């Protein structure tokens, strides 16, 4: 009887121990499950090149997240790290190039910039009594604005010595991965071995008790946010080195990825828990998800859904773990060494199982990839690029090839990741519509080295070889737009210009062409130029604001149809009568507005033709055919007189 009781207790203890092990290491368990699933679904996933790609793609998010870990452990939040990263990189590039500062000093200035931003955040929270959410939200806007001011809205090339941070050591170990590892070790040391690290846990656990115990909570918070800013600066430098340029709009939304990585890694937003290894695992989970979903050709829109579900599940797991009495992440406790040993043993067993399973499931995917093409678009949140995709998909179906389309969401770093994934898949060819022509260069060069032909569409790629560029001439289109508007106004009048997203090549080129075209019409005066980010809603808001200052304008030039349509809404009955509006792109909604008479003209680029011809040239390049360096798709000014005959 006694022996039965002992046996029963042991069995129950074993089951409880396994359950406790899984709860204590939920993030690691999730990462292992993801690796197994993706390895089984894609033969391209578990390769050396792709695993290194995942490391590189996780690096910036992980470094940002390490800094955010300090803040979250102390029960704070930092929404500014993405903007601070962009500002720090911009300061580095500007000071090392335009200002002529030595590179070493420029790096110090960049790090100091990030640290100062963090100190300001800490001061606002500690002494200004602002909620961390509000203080860091304000810094998000300030840092992004300063980045645009310093760069004048255009990317700044990095010196070669800094760009090498995006290269590899020994031809195989990416430097960003090495930097990520070093910053992770520093984070672990600070959290586990220093006075300020212990203070973070104490403040996060109970701030009032920490103050009564003698901790200088206000000064500690300033130091904590300063660390977050310093890590953001390091992440910005790594990101800029990957892109060989400082992008003023870089790292938008990365603060959310960083916070998600910390939470997925087991930290609690309530404070008091968290550790470096958990944050690293959280960043790897996000990178593995994006990489694997790219390889599986999952829609970019569904990728956002999946990542959101993973974040929700991570928080749910944290709740379950607390209710079950599992050891909080980052907290000490007896038996920690045996638990870690069990964790490592579990990971080792699963790793062996993964390797064995994938070797049986996949005998190589090179044959399947021979007729597969990748298309990376700068954004799918714009009808123009949606039509490029439609034209490309129609041509791919007709040719019987597999086309994978990804959405960079106007993020040059995200696009670099997508191009890396295409390269590791060994696709037949790649079509890229760059977010920025300079930033796409390093990833396209990697495809060149792998022997994969790359075709540019709508925008070219700088400092890399492309088999062809299929594009309309944005500069010439701007000239045509200026001519159409000026002639409609009889060569005299006042106008405003709605600019696209600052820092994008399309906005720069269209704006430059329009300015060049206006030189022939000295009677036309531009009274305002304001960015509306290629967005219809922002076009409406910006135009409404401009009308308050300039109610008597005669014309509007918008650098795309979406902004033009927003301007039309703001103008109301004035559009097409008292005020003439010219757009750009020839989207279906834009052409309908032209037919209705509210939009005078649109400089139409025939986006479906761009997509179709790009795929046609990509297949020809994959087959070793001869291509023209530049394939021009004609642009034309579409007005009410010729709108009916324009096919788009």
Coordinates of C-alpha atoms in Angstrom, one line a residue:
X1 CA 0.0 0.0 0.0
X2 CA 2.8 2.4 1.0
X3 CA 4.8 1.5 -2.1
X4 CA 1.7 2.1 -4.3
X5 CA 1.3 5.5 -2.8
X6 CA 4.9 6.4 -3.3
X7 CA 4.8 5.2 -7.0
X8 CA 1.6 7.3 -7.5
X9 CA 3.1 10.4 -6.1
X10 CA 6.2 10.0 -8.2
X11 CA 4.2 9.6 -11.3
X12 CA 2.2 12.7 -10.4
X13 CA 5.4 14.6 -9.6
X14 CA 6.9 13.6 -13.0
X15 CA 3.8 14.9 -14.9
X16 CA 3.8 18.1 -12.8
X17 CA 7.5 18.5 -13.3
X18 CA 7.1 18.3 -17.1
X19 CA 4.2 20.8 -17.0
X20 CA 6.3 23.1 -14.8
X21 CA 9.2 22.8 -17.1
X22 CA 7.1 23.8 -20.1
X23 CA 5.4 26.7 -18.3
X24 CA 8.7 28.0 -17.0
X25 CA 10.2 27.9 -20.5
X26 CA 7.1 28.7 -22.6
X27 CA 9.0 30.9 -25.1
X28 CA 11.7 28.3 -25.7
X29 CA 9.0 25.7 -26.1
X30 CA 7.2 27.8 -28.6
X31 CA 10.4 28.5 -30.6
X32 CA 11.2 24.8 -30.8
X33 CA 7.7 24.0 -32.0
X34 CA 7.9 26.7 -34.6
X35 CA 11.3 25.4 -35.8
X36 CA 9.9 21.9 -36.1
X37 CA 6.7 23.0 -37.9
X38 CA 8.5 25.3 -40.4
X39 CA 11.3 22.7 -41.0
X40 CA 8.6 20.2 -41.9
X41 CA 6.7 22.6 -44.2
X42 CA 9.6 24.1 -46.0
X43 CA 12.8 22.4 -47.2
X44 CA 14.5 25.9 -47.5
X45 CA 14.0 26.7 -43.8
X46 CA 16.6 24.6 -42.0
X47 CA 19.7 25.6 -44.1
X48 CA 22.8 27.3 -42.8
X49 CA 22.2 30.4 -45.0
X50 CA 18.6 30.7 -43.9
X51 CA 19.4 30.3 -40.2
X52 CA 22.1 33.0 -40.5
X53 CA 19.4 35.2 -42.3
X54 CA 17.1 34.7 -39.3
X55 CA 19.9 35.8 -37.0
X56 CA 20.6 38.9 -39.0
X57 CA 16.9 39.7 -39.2
X58 CA 16.4 39.3 -35.5
X59 CA 19.5 41.5 -34.6
X60 CA 18.0 45.0 -34.7
X61 CA 14.7 43.9 -32.9
X62 CA 16.7 42.0 -30.3
X63 CA 19.1 44.9 -29.6
X64 CA 16.1 47.3 -29.2
X65 CA 14.3 44.8 -27.1
X66 CA 17.3 44.3 -24.7
X67 CA 17.1 48.0 -24.0
X68 CA 13.3 47.9 -23.6
X69 CA 13.7 44.9 -21.2
X70 CA 15.4 47.2 -18.6
X71 CA 12.4 49.6 -18.8
X72 CA 9.7 46.9 -18.7
X73 CA 11.4 45.1 -15.8
X74 CA 11.1 48.4 -13.9
X75 CA 7.4 48.5 -14.8
X76 CA 7.8 51.2 -17.4
X77 CA 7.3 51.4 -21.2
X78 CA 9.4 53.0 -24.0
X79 CA 7.6 53.7 -27.3
X80 CA 10.4 55.9 -28.6
X81 CA 13.2 53.4 -29.3
X82 CA 12.4 53.0 -33.1
X83 CA 12.6 56.8 -33.6
X84 CA 15.6 57.2 -31.4
X85 CA 17.4 54.5 -33.5
X86 CA 16.6 56.4 -36.7
X87 CA 17.8 59.7 -35.2
X88 CA 21.0 58.2 -33.9
X89 CA 21.8 56.6 -37.3
X90 CA 21.0 59.9 -39.0
X91 CA 23.3 61.8 -36.7
X92 CA 26.1 59.3 -37.4
X93 CA 25.8 59.5 -41.1
X94 CA 25.3 63.3 -41.2
X95 CA 28.2 64.1 -38.9
X96 CA 30.6 61.6 -40.7
X97 CA 29.7 63.0 -44.2
X98 CA 28.2 66.5 -44.3
X99 CA 29.9 67.7 -41.1
X100 CA 33.3 66.0 -41.8
X101 CA 33.6 64.6 -38.3
X102 CA 36.0 61.6 -37.9
X103 CA 34.1 58.4 -38.0
X104 CA 35.0 57.3 -34.5
X105 CA 33.7 60.6 -33.1
X106 CA 30.6 60.3 -35.2
X107 CA 29.8 57.0 -33.6
X108 CA 30.3 58.5 -30.2
X109 CA 27.9 61.3 -31.1
X110 CA 25.3 58.8 -32.3
X111 CA 25.5 56.8 -29.1
X112 CA 25.4 60.0 -27.1
X113 CA 22.3 61.1 -29.0
X114 CA 20.4 57.9 -28.1
X115 CA 21.5 58.2 -24.5
X116 CA 20.4 61.8 -24.2
X117 CA 17.0 60.9 -25.6
X118 CA 16.8 58.2 -22.9
X119 CA 17.8 60.6 -20.2
X120 CA 15.1 63.1 -21.3
X121 CA 12.5 60.3 -21.2
X122 CA 13.7 59.3 -17.7
X123 CA 13.6 63.0 -16.5
X124 CA 10.0 63.4 -17.9
X125 CA 8.9 60.3 -16.1
X126 CA 10.7 60.8 -12.8
X127 CA 10.6 64.6 -12.2
X128 CA 8.0 65.6 -14.8
X129 CA 5.6 63.0 -13.4
X130 CA 4.4 62.1 -16.9
X131 CA 3.2 58.6 -17.5
X132 CA 5.9 56.6 -19.3
X133 CA 3.5 56.0 -22.2
X134 CA 3.0 59.8 -22.8
X135 CA 6.6 60.8 -22.2
X136 CA 8.0 58.2 -24.6
X137 CA 5.2 58.8 -27.1
X138 CA 6.3 62.5 -27.2
X139 CA 9.9 61.5 -27.7
X140 CA 8.8 59.1 -30.6
X141 CA 7.5 62.2 -32.4
X142 CA 10.4 64.5 -31.5
X143 CA 13.1 62.1 -32.5
X144 CA 11.5 61.2 -35.8
X145 CA 11.0 64.9 -36.6
X146 CA 14.6 65.7 -35.7
X147 CA 15.8 62.8 -37.9
X148 CA 13.9 64.3 -40.9
X149 CA 15.2 67.8 -40.1
X150 CA 18.8 66.6 -40.0
X151 CA 18.6 64.5 -43.1
X152 CA 16.3 67.0 -45.0
X153 CA 14.0 63.9 -45.6
X154 CA 16.6 62.1 -47.7
X155 CA 18.7 59.0 -46.9
X156 CA 22.4 59.7 -46.1
X157 CA 25.0 57.3 -47.2
X158 CA 27.2 55.8 -44.5
X159 CA 31.0 55.8 -44.6
X160 CA 32.5 52.5 -45.7
X161 CA 34.1 51.9 -42.3
X162 CA 30.6 51.9 -40.7
X163 CA 28.9 50.0 -43.5
X164 CA 31.2 47.0 -42.8
X165 CA 29.2 46.4 -39.6
X166 CA 26.6 44.9 -42.0
X167 CA 29.1 42.5 -43.5
X168 CA 30.3 39.1 -42.4
X169 CA 33.4 37.9 -40.5
X170 CA 35.3 35.1 -42.2
X171 CA 32.8 35.1 -45.0
X172 CA 30.1 33.4 -43.0
X173 CA 29.4 35.0 -39.5
X174 CA 27.2 38.2 -39.9
X175 CA 28.5 41.1 -37.8
X176 CA 24.9 42.1 -36.7
X177 CA 24.5 38.6 -35.1
X178 CA 27.8 39.1 -33.3
X179 CA 26.7 42.6 -32.1
X180 CA 23.4 41.1 -31.0
X181 CA 25.2 38.4 -28.9
X182 CA 27.5 41.0 -27.2
X183 CA 24.5 43.3 -26.4
X184 CA 22.6 40.3 -25.0
X185 CA 25.5 39.4 -22.7
X186 CA 25.8 43.0 -21.5
X187 CA 22.0 42.9 -20.8
X188 CA 22.3 39.7 -18.8
X189 CA 25.2 41.1 -16.8
X190 CA 23.4 44.3 -16.0
X191 CA 20.3 42.5 -14.9
X192 CA 21.9 39.8 -12.9
X193 CA 25.2 41.2 -11.6
X194 CA 24.8 44.9 -11.0
X195 CA 23.2 47.2 -8.5
X196 CA 21.1 49.0 -11.1
X197 CA 19.9 45.6 -12.3
X198 CA 18.7 44.6 -8.9
X199 CA 17.1 48.1 -8.6
X200 CA 15.1 47.4 -11.8
X201 CA 13.5 44.3 -10.3
X202 CA 12.8 46.1 -7.0
X203 CA 11.2 49.1 -8.6
X204 CA 9.2 46.9 -10.9
X205 CA 8.1 44.7 -8.0
X206 CA 7.0 47.6 -5.7
X207 CA 8.1 51.1 -6.4
X208 CA 6.9 52.6 -3.1
X209 CA 8.6 49.8 -1.1
X210 CA 11.8 50.4 -3.0
X211 CA 11.7 54.1 -2.2
X212 CA 11.1 53.5 1.5
X213 CA 14.0 51.0 1.5
X214 CA 16.3 53.8 0.5
X215 CA 16.5 53.4 -3.3
X216 CA 16.8 56.6 -5.2
X217 CA 14.0 55.7 -7.5
X218 CA 13.9 58.8 -9.6
X219 CA 17.6 58.7 -10.4
X220 CA 17.5 55.0 -11.1
X221 CA 14.7 55.6 -13.6
X222 CA 16.7 58.1 -15.5
X223 CA 19.6 55.6 -15.7
X224 CA 17.2 52.9 -16.8
X225 CA 15.8 55.0 -19.7
X226 CA 19.3 56.2 -20.6
X227 CA 20.3 52.5 -21.0
X228 CA 17.2 52.0 -23.3
X229 CA 18.3 55.0 -25.4
X230 CA 21.9 53.7 -25.6
X231 CA 20.7 50.3 -26.9
X232 CA 18.4 52.0 -29.4
X233 CA 21.4 54.0 -30.7
X234 CA 23.3 50.7 -31.1
X235 CA 20.4 49.2 -33.0
X236 CA 20.2 52.2 -35.2
X237 CA 23.8 51.9 -36.2
X238 CA 23.4 48.2 -37.0
X239 CA 20.3 48.9 -39.0
X240 CA 22.0 51.7 -41.0
X241 CA 25.0 49.5 -41.6
X242 CA 22.8 46.8 -43.1
X243 CA 21.3 49.3 -45.5
X244 CA 24.5 51.2 -46.2
X245 CA 22.6 54.4 -45.4
X246 CA 20.8 56.2 -42.7
X247 CA 17.1 56.3 -43.5
X248 CA 15.1 59.1 -41.7
X249 CA 12.0 56.9 -41.8
X250 CA 13.8 53.7 -40.7
X251 CA 12.6 51.5 -37.8
X252 CA 9.0 52.8 -37.8
X253 CA 6.9 50.4 -35.7
X254 CA 10.0 48.6 -34.3
X255 CA 9.2 49.8 -30.8
X256 CA 6.1 47.5 -31.0
X257 CA 8.2 44.6 -32.2
X258 CA 10.7 45.2 -29.3
X259 CA 8.0 45.3 -26.7
X260 CA 6.4 42.2 -28.2
X261 CA 9.8 40.4 -28.1
X262 CA 10.1 41.2 -24.4
X263 CA 6.6 40.1 -23.6
X264 CA 6.9 36.9 -25.7
X265 CA 10.1 36.2 -23.8
X266 CA 8.2 35.9 -20.6
X267 CA 8.5 39.4 -19.0
X268 CA 5.4 41.0 -17.5
X269 CA 4.2 44.5 -18.4
X270 CA 3.4 44.8 -14.7
X271 CA 7.1 44.8 -14.0
X272 CA 9.4 42.8 -11.7
X273 CA 10.2 40.0 -14.1
X274 CA 12.2 39.5 -17.3
X275 CA 15.6 38.3 -18.5
X276 CA 17.9 38.7 -21.5
X277 CA 17.6 35.1 -22.7
X278 CA 13.8 35.4 -22.8
X279 CA 14.0 38.6 -24.8
X280 CA 16.4 37.0 -27.2
X281 CA 14.1 34.1 -27.7
X282 CA 11.1 36.4 -28.2
X283 CA 13.0 38.3 -30.9
X284 CA 14.0 35.0 -32.6
X285 CA 10.3 33.9 -32.5
X286 CA 9.3 37.0 -34.4
X287 CA 12.1 36.6 -36.9
X288 CA 11.4 32.9 -37.4
X289 CA 7.7 33.6 -37.9
X290 CA 8.4 36.3 -40.6
X291 CA 11.1 34.2 -42.3
X292 CA 9.0 31.0 -42.3
X293 CA 5.8 32.7 -43.5
X294 CA 7.8 34.4 -46.3
X295 CA 9.2 31.0 -47.4
X296 CA 5.7 29.5 -47.3
X297 CA 4.4 32.4 -49.5
X298 CA 1.9 33.5 -46.8
X299 CA 0.3 36.9 -47.5
X300 CA 1.9 39.8 -45.8
X301 CA -1.5 40.8 -44.4
X302 CA -2.0 37.3 -42.8
X303 CA 1.6 37.6 -41.4
X304 CA 0.4 40.5 -39.2
X305 CA -2.5 38.5 -38.0
X306 CA -0.3 35.5 -37.1
X307 CA 2.2 37.7 -35.2
X308 CA -0.7 39.4 -33.3
X309 CA -2.1 36.0 -32.3
X310 CA 1.4 34.9 -31.1
X311 CA 1.7 38.0 -28.9
X312 CA -1.8 37.4 -27.4
X313 CA -0.9 33.8 -26.7
X314 CA 2.4 34.9 -25.0
X315 CA 0.5 37.1 -22.6
X316 CA -2.0 34.3 -22.0
X317 CA 0.8 31.9 -21.2
X318 CA 2.2 34.4 -18.7
X319 CA -1.1 34.5 -17.0
X320 CA -1.4 30.7 -16.9
X321 CA 2.2 30.5 -15.6
X322 CA 1.5 32.9 -12.7
X323 CA -1.7 31.0 -11.8
X324 CA 0.1 27.7 -11.8
X325 CA 2.8 29.1 -9.5
X326 CA 5.6 28.7 -12.0
X327 CA 8.9 30.5 -11.4
X328 CA 8.7 34.0 -12.8
X329 CA 11.1 34.8 -15.6
X330 CA 14.1 36.5 -14.2
X331 CA 13.3 35.5 -10.6
X332 CA 15.7 33.3 -8.6
X333 CA 14.7 30.2 -6.7
X334 CA 15.9 26.8 -5.7
X335 CA 16.3 24.1 -8.2
X336 CA 17.1 26.6 -10.9
X337 CA 20.2 24.6 -12.0
X338 CA 18.2 21.4 -12.4
X339 CA 15.5 23.1 -14.4
X340 CA 18.0 24.7 -16.7
X341 CA 19.6 21.3 -17.2
X342 CA 16.2 19.8 -18.1
X343 CA 15.5 22.7 -20.5
X344 CA 18.8 22.2 -22.3
X345 CA 18.2 18.4 -22.5
X346 CA 14.8 19.0 -23.9
X347 CA 16.1 21.4 -26.5
X348 CA 18.9 19.0 -27.5
X349 CA 16.5 16.1 -28.0
X350 CA 14.1 18.2 -30.0
X351 CA 17.0 19.5 -32.2
X352 CA 18.1 16.0 -33.0
X353 CA 14.5 15.1 -33.9
X354 CA 14.1 18.1 -36.1
X355 CA 17.2 17.3 -38.1
X356 CA 16.2 13.7 -38.5
X357 CA 12.6 14.6 -39.5
X358 CA 13.6 17.2 -42.0
X359 CA 16.2 14.9 -43.7
X360 CA 13.4 12.4 -44.3
X361 CA 10.7 15.0 -45.4
X362 CA 12.9 17.0 -47.7
X363 CA 15.4 15.7 -50.2
X364 CA 16.1 19.3 -51.5
X365 CA 14.0 22.0 -52.9
X366 CA 16.2 23.3 -55.7
X367 CA 14.1 21.7 -58.4
X368 CA 10.9 23.2 -57.2
X369 CA 12.5 26.6 -57.0
X370 CA 13.7 26.7 -60.6
X371 CA 10.4 28.3 -61.8
X372 CA 9.6 30.3 -58.7
X373 CA 9.9 34.1 -58.7
X374 CA 9.8 36.5 -55.8
X375 CA 8.3 40.0 -56.0
X376 CA 9.0 42.4 -53.2
X377 CA 6.8 45.5 -53.3
X378 CA 7.5 48.7 -51.3
X379 CA 3.9 48.7 -50.0
X380 CA 0.5 47.1 -50.7
X381 CA -1.3 49.9 -48.9
X382 CA -1.6 51.8 -52.2
X383 CA -3.7 51.1 -55.2
X384 CA -0.8 51.7 -57.6
X385 CA 1.3 48.9 -56.2
X386 CA -1.8 46.7 -55.8
X387 CA -2.2 47.0 -59.6
X388 CA 1.5 46.2 -60.1
X389 CA 0.9 43.0 -58.2
X390 CA -2.2 42.2 -60.2
X391 CA -0.3 42.6 -63.5
X392 CA 2.6 40.5 -62.2
X393 CA 0.2 37.7 -60.9
X394 CA -1.7 37.7 -64.2
X395 CA 1.6 37.2 -66.2
X396 CA 2.8 34.5 -63.8
X397 CA -0.4 32.6 -64.1
X398 CA -0.2 32.8 -67.9
X399 CA 3.4 31.6 -67.9
X400 CA 2.7 28.8 -65.3
X401 CA 5.2 30.0 -62.7
X402 CA 4.9 30.4 -59.0
X403 CA 5.0 34.0 -57.9
X404 CA 5.6 34.9 -54.2
X405 CA 4.6 38.5 -53.4
X406 CA 5.8 40.3 -50.2
X407 CA 4.9 43.7 -48.7
X408 CA 7.7 45.7 -47.3
X409 CA 5.3 48.2 -45.7
X410 CA 7.5 51.1 -46.8
X411 CA 10.3 49.7 -44.5
X412 CA 13.7 49.4 -46.1
X413 CA 14.9 47.0 -43.5
X414 CA 11.9 44.7 -43.8
X415 CA 12.4 44.7 -47.5
X416 CA 16.1 43.7 -47.1
X417 CA 14.9 40.8 -44.9
X418 CA 12.5 39.7 -47.6
X419 CA 15.1 39.8 -50.3
X420 CA 17.5 37.8 -48.1
X421 CA 14.7 35.2 -47.7
X422 CA 14.2 35.0 -51.5
X423 CA 18.0 34.6 -51.9
X424 CA 18.2 31.8 -49.4
X425 CA 15.3 30.0 -51.2
X426 CA 17.4 30.0 -54.4
X427 CA 14.6 31.4 -56.6
X428 CA 14.9 31.5 -60.3
X429 CA 14.8 35.3 -60.2
X430 CA 13.6 38.3 -58.1
X431 CA 11.6 41.4 -58.9
X432 CA 12.0 44.3 -56.5
X433 CA 10.2 47.6 -56.2
X434 CA 12.6 49.3 -53.7
X435 CA 11.4 51.3 -50.7
X436 CA 14.7 53.2 -51.2
X437 CA 17.1 52.7 -54.1
X438 CA 20.3 52.9 -51.9
X439 CA 19.0 50.7 -49.1
X440 CA 18.1 47.9 -51.4
X441 CA 21.6 47.7 -52.7
X442 CA 23.2 45.3 -50.2
X443 CA 20.5 42.7 -50.4
X444 CA 20.5 42.8 -54.2
X445 CA 24.2 42.4 -54.2
X446 CA 23.8 39.3 -52.1
X447 CA 21.4 37.9 -54.7
X448 CA 23.9 38.8 -57.4
X449 CA 26.6 36.8 -55.6
X450 CA 24.2 33.8 -55.4
X451 CA 23.7 34.0 -59.1
X452 CA 20.0 35.1 -58.9
X453 CA 19.0 37.7 -61.5
X454 CA 17.2 40.7 -60.1
X455 CA 14.8 43.0 -62.1
X456 CA 13.8 46.4 -60.7
X457 CA 10.3 47.7 -61.2
X458 CA 9.2 51.3 -61.0
X459 CA 12.4 52.3 -59.1
X460 CA 16.0 51.4 -59.7
X461 CA 18.5 49.9 -57.3
X462 CA 21.8 51.7 -56.6
X463 CA 25.2 50.1 -56.1
X464 CA 24.0 46.7 -57.3
X465 CA 23.5 44.9 -60.6
X466 CA 20.0 44.5 -62.0
X467 CA 19.2 42.5 -65.1
X468 CA 16.7 45.2 -66.1
X469 CA 14.8 48.2 -64.8
X470 CA 11.1 48.3 -65.8
X471 CA 9.9 51.7 -65.0
X472 CA 8.2 54.9 -66.0
X473 CA 10.2 58.0 -65.7
X474 CA 9.1 59.7 -62.5
X475 CA 11.1 62.9 -63.2
X476 CA 9.5 63.1 -66.7
X477 CA 6.1 62.4 -65.2
X478 CA 6.6 65.4 -62.8
X479 CA 7.5 67.6 -65.7
X480 CA 4.4 66.5 -67.6
X481 CA 2.3 67.2 -64.5
X482 CA 3.7 70.7 -64.1
X483 CA 3.0 71.4 -67.8
X484 CA -0.6 70.1 -67.6
X485 CA -1.4 72.1 -64.5
X486 CA 0.3 75.3 -65.7
X487 CA -1.4 75.3 -69.1
X488 CA -4.8 74.6 -67.5
X489 CA -4.2 77.7 -65.3
X490 CA -3.2 79.8 -68.3
X491 CA 0.4 80.1 -67.0
X492 CA -0.6 82.2 -64.0
X493 CA -1.8 81.4 -60.5
X494 CA -0.9 80.1 -57.0
X495 CA -0.6 76.4 -56.3
X496 CA 0.3 74.1 -53.4
X497 CA 2.2 70.8 -53.7
X498 CA 1.3 67.7 -51.6
X499 CA 4.5 65.7 -51.3
X500 CA 4.8 61.9 -50.7
X501 CA 6.5 60.1 -47.9
X502 CA 9.7 61.9 -47.0
X503 CA 12.8 60.0 -47.9
X504 CA 11.3 57.9 -50.7
X505 CA 12.9 58.1 -54.1
X506 CA 9.4 58.4 -55.8
X507 CA 8.6 61.6 -53.9
X508 CA 12.0 63.1 -54.6
X509 CA 11.9 62.3 -58.3
X510 CA 8.4 63.4 -58.9
X511 CA 8.9 66.6 -56.9
X512 CA 12.2 67.4 -58.7
X513 CA 10.5 66.9 -62.1
X514 CA 7.5 69.1 -61.2
X515 CA 9.9 71.9 -60.0
X516 CA 11.9 71.6 -63.2
X517 CA 8.7 71.7 -65.3
X518 CA 7.5 74.9 -63.5
X519 CA 10.6 76.8 -64.5
X520 CA 9.0 77.4 -67.9
X521 CA 6.0 79.1 -66.3
X522 CA 7.3 82.0 -64.1
X523 CA 3.7 83.2 -63.6
X524 CA 3.0 80.1 -61.4
X525 CA 3.8 80.5 -57.7
X526 CA 4.1 77.6 -55.3
X527 CA 2.8 79.0 -52.0
X528 CA 3.2 75.8 -49.9
X529 CA 4.8 72.3 -50.0
X530 CA 3.7 69.8 -47.4
X531 CA 4.1 66.0 -47.1
X532 CA 1.0 63.9 -46.9
X533 CA 2.8 60.5 -47.1
X534 CA 1.0 59.2 -50.2
X535 CA -2.1 58.7 -48.0
X536 CA -5.6 59.8 -48.9
X537 CA -6.6 60.6 -45.3
X538 CA -3.5 62.7 -44.7
X539 CA -4.0 64.4 -48.1
X540 CA -7.5 65.4 -46.8
X541 CA -6.2 66.7 -43.5
X542 CA -3.1 68.5 -45.0
X543 CA -5.2 70.1 -47.7
X544 CA -7.8 71.3 -45.2
X545 CA -5.0 72.9 -43.1
X546 CA -3.4 74.6 -46.1
X547 CA -6.8 76.1 -47.2
X548 CA -6.9 78.0 -43.9
X549 CA -3.7 79.7 -44.8
X550 CA -4.2 79.9 -48.5
X551 CA -7.9 80.0 -49.3
X552 CA -7.4 81.6 -52.7
X553 CA -5.2 79.0 -54.4
X554 CA -5.8 78.1 -58.0
X555 CA -4.2 74.7 -58.3
X556 CA -2.9 71.6 -56.5
X557 CA -0.2 69.1 -57.6
X558 CA -0.2 65.8 -55.6
X559 CA 2.6 63.3 -56.0
X560 CA 0.1 60.5 -56.2
X561 CA -3.6 60.0 -56.8
X562 CA -4.4 59.0 -53.3
X563 CA -3.3 62.4 -51.9
X564 CA -5.1 64.1 -54.9
X565 CA -8.3 62.4 -53.9
X566 CA -8.0 63.5 -50.3
X567 CA -7.4 67.1 -51.6
X568 CA -10.5 66.9 -53.7
X569 CA -12.5 66.0 -50.6
X570 CA -11.1 69.0 -48.7
X571 CA -11.8 71.4 -51.6
X572 CA -15.4 70.2 -52.0
X573 CA -17.2 72.1 -54.8
X574 CA -14.1 74.1 -55.6
X575 CA -12.4 71.0 -57.1
X576 CA -12.5 71.0 -60.8
X577 CA -14.1 74.5 -61.0
X578 CA -12.2 77.1 -59.0
X579 CA -9.2 74.9 -58.1
X580 CA -7.6 72.5 -60.6
X581 CA -6.0 69.3 -59.2
X582 CA -3.4 67.1 -60.9
X583 CA -2.5 63.7 -59.5
X584 CA 0.0 61.0 -60.4
X585 CA -0.3 57.2 -61.0
X586 CA -3.5 56.7 -63.0
X587 CA -5.2 54.5 -60.3
X588 CA -8.8 53.4 -60.9
X589 CA -10.2 55.8 -58.4
X590 CA -8.0 58.6 -59.8
X591 CA -9.2 57.9 -63.3
X592 CA -12.8 57.9 -62.2
X593 CA -12.3 61.3 -60.6
X594 CA -10.8 62.5 -63.9
X595 CA -13.9 61.2 -65.7
X596 CA -16.1 62.9 -63.1
X597 CA -14.3 66.2 -63.6
X598 CA -13.2 66.7 -60.0
X599 CA -9.6 65.8 -60.8
X600 CA -8.3 67.6 -63.9
X601 CA -5.6 65.1 -64.8
X602 CA -3.5 62.2 -63.6
X603 CA 0.0 61.4 -64.8
X604 CA -0.7 57.7 -65.5
X605 CA 2.0 55.1 -65.3
X606 CA 0.1 52.0 -66.4
X607 CA 1.0 49.9 -63.3
X608 CA -0.5 46.7 -64.6
X609 CA 1.9 46.9 -67.5
X610 CA 4.8 47.5 -65.2
X611 CA 4.0 44.3 -63.2
X612 CA 3.4 42.3 -66.4
X613 CA 6.6 43.4 -68.1
X614 CA 8.7 43.0 -64.9
X615 CA 7.7 39.3 -64.6
X616 CA 8.2 38.8 -68.3
X617 CA 11.8 40.1 -68.0
X618 CA 12.5 38.2 -64.8
X619 CA 11.7 34.9 -66.6
X620 CA 13.8 35.9 -69.6
X621 CA 16.7 36.7 -67.2
X622 CA 16.2 33.4 -65.4
X623 CA 16.5 31.6 -68.8
X624 CA 19.7 33.5 -69.6
X625 CA 18.0 35.7 -72.2
X626 CA 19.3 39.1 -73.3
X627 CA 17.5 42.1 -71.7
X628 CA 17.6 45.8 -72.2
X629 CA 19.1 47.6 -69.2
X630 CA 16.1 49.9 -69.1
X631 CA 12.6 49.0 -70.2
X632 CA 10.4 52.1 -70.4
X633 CA 6.7 51.9 -70.0
X634 CA 5.3 55.2 -71.4
X635 CA 3.5 57.7 -69.1
X636 CA 0.8 59.9 -70.3
X637 CA -1.3 62.7 -69.0
X638 CA -4.9 61.4 -68.7
X639 CA -7.6 64.1 -68.8
X640 CA -11.4 63.9 -69.2
X641 CA -10.9 64.0 -73.0
X642 CA -8.9 60.8 -73.2
X643 CA -9.8 59.0 -69.9
X644 CA -12.3 56.6 -71.7
X645 CA -9.6 55.2 -73.9
X646 CA -7.0 54.6 -71.2
X647 CA -6.6 51.0 -70.1
X648 CA -4.3 51.5 -67.1

